[in-house]
Short mmCIF file of C-alpha atoms in Angstrom, two decimals:
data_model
loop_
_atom_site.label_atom_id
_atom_site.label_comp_id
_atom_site.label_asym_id
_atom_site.label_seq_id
_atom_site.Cartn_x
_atom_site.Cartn_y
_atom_site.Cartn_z
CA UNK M 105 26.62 78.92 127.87
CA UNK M 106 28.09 81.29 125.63
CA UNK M 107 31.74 82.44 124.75
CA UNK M 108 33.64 84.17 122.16
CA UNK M 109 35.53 82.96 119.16
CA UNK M 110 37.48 84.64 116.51
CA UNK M 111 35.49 83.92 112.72
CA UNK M 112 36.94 84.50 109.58
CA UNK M 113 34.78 86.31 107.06
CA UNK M 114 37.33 87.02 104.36
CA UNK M 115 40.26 88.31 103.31
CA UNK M 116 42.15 90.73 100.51
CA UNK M 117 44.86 88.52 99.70
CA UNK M 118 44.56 86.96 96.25
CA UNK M 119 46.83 83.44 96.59
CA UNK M 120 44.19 82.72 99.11
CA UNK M 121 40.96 81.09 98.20
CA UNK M 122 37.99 81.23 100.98
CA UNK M 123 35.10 78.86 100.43
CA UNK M 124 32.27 80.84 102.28
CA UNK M 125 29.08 79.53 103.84
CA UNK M 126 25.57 81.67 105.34
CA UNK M 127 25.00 80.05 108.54
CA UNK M 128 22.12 80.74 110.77
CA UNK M 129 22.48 81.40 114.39
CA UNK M 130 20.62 82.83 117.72
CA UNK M 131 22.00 85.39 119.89
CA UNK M 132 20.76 86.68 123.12
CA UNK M 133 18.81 89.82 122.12
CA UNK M 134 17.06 91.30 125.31
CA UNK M 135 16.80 90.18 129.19
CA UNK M 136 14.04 91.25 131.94
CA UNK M 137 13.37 91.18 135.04
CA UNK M 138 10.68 92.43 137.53
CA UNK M 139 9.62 91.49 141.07
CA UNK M 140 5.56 91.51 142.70
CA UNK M 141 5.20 92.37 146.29
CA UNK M 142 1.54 89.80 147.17
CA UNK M 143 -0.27 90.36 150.63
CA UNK M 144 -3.02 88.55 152.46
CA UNK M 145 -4.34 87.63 155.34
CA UNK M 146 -5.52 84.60 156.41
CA UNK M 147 -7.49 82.85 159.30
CA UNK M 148 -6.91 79.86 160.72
CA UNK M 149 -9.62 77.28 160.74
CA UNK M 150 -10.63 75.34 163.69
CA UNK M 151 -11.15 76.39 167.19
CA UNK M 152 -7.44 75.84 168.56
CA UNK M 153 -5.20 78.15 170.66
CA UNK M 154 -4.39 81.54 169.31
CA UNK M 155 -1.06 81.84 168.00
CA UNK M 156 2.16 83.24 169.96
CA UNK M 157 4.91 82.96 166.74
CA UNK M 158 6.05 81.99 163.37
CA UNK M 159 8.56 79.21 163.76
CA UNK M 160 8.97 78.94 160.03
CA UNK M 161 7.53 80.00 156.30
CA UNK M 162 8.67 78.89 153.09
CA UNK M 163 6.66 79.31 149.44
CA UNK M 164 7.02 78.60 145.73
CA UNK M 165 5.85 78.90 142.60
CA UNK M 166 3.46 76.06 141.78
CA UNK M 167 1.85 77.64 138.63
CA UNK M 168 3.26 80.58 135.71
CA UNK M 169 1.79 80.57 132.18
CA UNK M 170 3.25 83.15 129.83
CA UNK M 171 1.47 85.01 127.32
CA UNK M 172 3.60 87.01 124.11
CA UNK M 173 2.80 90.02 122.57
CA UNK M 174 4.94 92.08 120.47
CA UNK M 175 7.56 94.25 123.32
CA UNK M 176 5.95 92.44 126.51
CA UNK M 177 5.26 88.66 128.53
CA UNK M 178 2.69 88.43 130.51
CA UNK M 179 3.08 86.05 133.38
CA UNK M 180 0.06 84.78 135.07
CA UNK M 181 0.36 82.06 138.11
CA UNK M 182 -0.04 81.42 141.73
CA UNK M 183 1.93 80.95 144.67
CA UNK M 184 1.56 78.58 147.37
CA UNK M 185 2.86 79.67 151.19
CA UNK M 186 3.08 77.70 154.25
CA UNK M 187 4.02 78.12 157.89
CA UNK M 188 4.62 76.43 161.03
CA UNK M 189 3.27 78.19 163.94
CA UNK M 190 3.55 77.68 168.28
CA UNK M 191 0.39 77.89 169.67
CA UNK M 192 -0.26 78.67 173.21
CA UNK M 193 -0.91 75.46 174.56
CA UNK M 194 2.48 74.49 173.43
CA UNK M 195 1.48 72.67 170.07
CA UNK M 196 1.74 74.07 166.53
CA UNK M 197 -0.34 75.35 163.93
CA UNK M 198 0.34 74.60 160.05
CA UNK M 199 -1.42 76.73 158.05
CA UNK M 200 -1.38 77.76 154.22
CA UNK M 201 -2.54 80.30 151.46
CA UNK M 202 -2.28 80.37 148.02
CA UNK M 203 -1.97 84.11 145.95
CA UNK M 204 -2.47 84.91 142.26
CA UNK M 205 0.10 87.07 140.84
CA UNK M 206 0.40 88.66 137.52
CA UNK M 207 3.46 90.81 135.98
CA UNK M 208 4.23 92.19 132.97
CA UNK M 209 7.66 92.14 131.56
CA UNK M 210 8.46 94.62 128.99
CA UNK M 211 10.57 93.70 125.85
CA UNK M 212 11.22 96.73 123.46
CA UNK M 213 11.91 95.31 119.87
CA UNK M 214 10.74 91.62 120.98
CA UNK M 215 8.54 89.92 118.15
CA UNK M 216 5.82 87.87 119.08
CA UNK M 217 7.18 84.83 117.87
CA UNK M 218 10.90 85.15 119.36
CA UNK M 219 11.80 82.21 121.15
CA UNK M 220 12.20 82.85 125.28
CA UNK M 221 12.63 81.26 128.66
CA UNK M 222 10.56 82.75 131.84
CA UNK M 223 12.00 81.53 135.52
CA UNK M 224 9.56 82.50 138.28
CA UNK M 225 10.84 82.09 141.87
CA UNK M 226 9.80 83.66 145.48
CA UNK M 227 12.59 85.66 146.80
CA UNK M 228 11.14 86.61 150.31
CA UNK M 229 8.60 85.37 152.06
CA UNK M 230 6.78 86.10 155.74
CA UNK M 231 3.94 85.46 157.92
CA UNK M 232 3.41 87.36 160.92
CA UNK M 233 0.70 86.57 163.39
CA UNK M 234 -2.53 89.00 163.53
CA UNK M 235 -5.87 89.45 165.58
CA UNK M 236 -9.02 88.37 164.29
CA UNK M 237 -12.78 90.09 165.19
CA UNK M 238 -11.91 88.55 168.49
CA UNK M 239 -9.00 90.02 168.82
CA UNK M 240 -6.88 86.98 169.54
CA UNK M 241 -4.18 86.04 167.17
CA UNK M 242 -5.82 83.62 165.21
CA UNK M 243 -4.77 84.85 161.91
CA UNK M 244 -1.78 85.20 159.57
CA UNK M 245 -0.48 88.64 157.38
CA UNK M 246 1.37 86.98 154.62
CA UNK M 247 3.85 89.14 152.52
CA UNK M 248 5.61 87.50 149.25
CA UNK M 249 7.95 88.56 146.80
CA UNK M 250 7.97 86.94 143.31
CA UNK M 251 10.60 87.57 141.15
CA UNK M 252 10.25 87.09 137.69
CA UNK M 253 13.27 86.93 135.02
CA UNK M 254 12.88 86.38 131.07
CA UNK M 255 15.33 86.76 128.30
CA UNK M 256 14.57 86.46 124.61
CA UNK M 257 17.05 85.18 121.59
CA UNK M 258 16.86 86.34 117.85
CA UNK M 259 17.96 84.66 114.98
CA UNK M 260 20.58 85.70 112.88
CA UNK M 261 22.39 85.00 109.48
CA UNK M 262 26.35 85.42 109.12
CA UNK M 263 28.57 84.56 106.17
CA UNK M 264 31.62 82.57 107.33
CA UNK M 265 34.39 80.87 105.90
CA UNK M 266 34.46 76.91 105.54
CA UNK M 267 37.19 75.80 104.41
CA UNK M 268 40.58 77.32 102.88
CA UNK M 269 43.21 77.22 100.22
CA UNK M 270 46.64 79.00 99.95
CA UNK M 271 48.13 78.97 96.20
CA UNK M 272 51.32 80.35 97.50
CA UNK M 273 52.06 78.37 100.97
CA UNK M 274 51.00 75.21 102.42
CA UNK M 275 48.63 75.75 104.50
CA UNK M 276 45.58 74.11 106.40
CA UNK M 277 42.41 74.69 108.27
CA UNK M 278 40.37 74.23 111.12
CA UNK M 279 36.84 74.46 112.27
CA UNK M 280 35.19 74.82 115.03
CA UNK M 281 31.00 74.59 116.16
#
């Protein structure tokens, strides 16, 4: 979490006496975000009844490796998808796929050793049912949106005051993290 606070860096008035410090620091320095639109069709194994609906779908991200270069992550990783599915007969089909994906963030001004975080999630997913050579409906269209977010921090140095001293007034001083 971040929020704002007031830091004193100085000041002009002599019958005050600053001790001040260099303290490091990382700030927030860039944020990205992209999304992947995956298709595929699958069909469904065995010899059972053909299809009639999707009762319900549902996916997630089971793999993302990142890769840095200077101004851009890589993100490499695969999603799995599943669905429930009524059959003609009056049973249900479960059926699954899994789809590579691969999206490229870019990150003007990022070095390639600034720290980051990467969260990779599915936003939308569907199956609807299609025909196979047969032409029953024995197969699934998948469609899956990934979204992909990344932000990266920068160090930073900043001179601050530590402590205080008025030679005029009494006086006293406070500091915060």
């Amino acid at each position: 979490s971040c929020r704002e606070e007031e830091v004193l860096c100085g000041c002009e008035e002599t019958t005050l006496q600053l001790r001040r410090r260099q303290l490091r620091g990382t700030r927030l320095a860039g944020c990205m975000e992209k999304e992947q639109h995956l298709s595929q069709s699958t069909v469904l194994e065995g010899n059972g009844a053909p299809i009639t609906r999707v009762l319900r779908t549902e996916a997630r991200v089971t793999r993302c490796e990142e890769k840095q270069t200077p101004g851009r992550l890589t993100l490499r990783g695969e999603v799995e998808a599943s669905a429930l599915s009524a059959n003609e007969e009056g049973g249900w089909e479960a059926s699954g796929c899994t789809m590579p994906f691969e999206i490229a963030l870019e990150a003007p001004g990022m070095p390639e050793d600034a720290p980051y975080d990467v969260h990779c999630t599915v936003s939308a997913v569907t199956a609807e049912p299609g025909t196979d050579e047969d032409g029953e409906y024995r197969s699934l269209d998948w469609s899956v949106t990934v979204q992909a977010a990344a932000q990266y921090y920068l160090p930073y140095e900043a001179t601050v005051c530590t402590d205080a001293y008025s030679t005029r007034y009494e006086s006293s001083y406070r500091t915060r993290t």
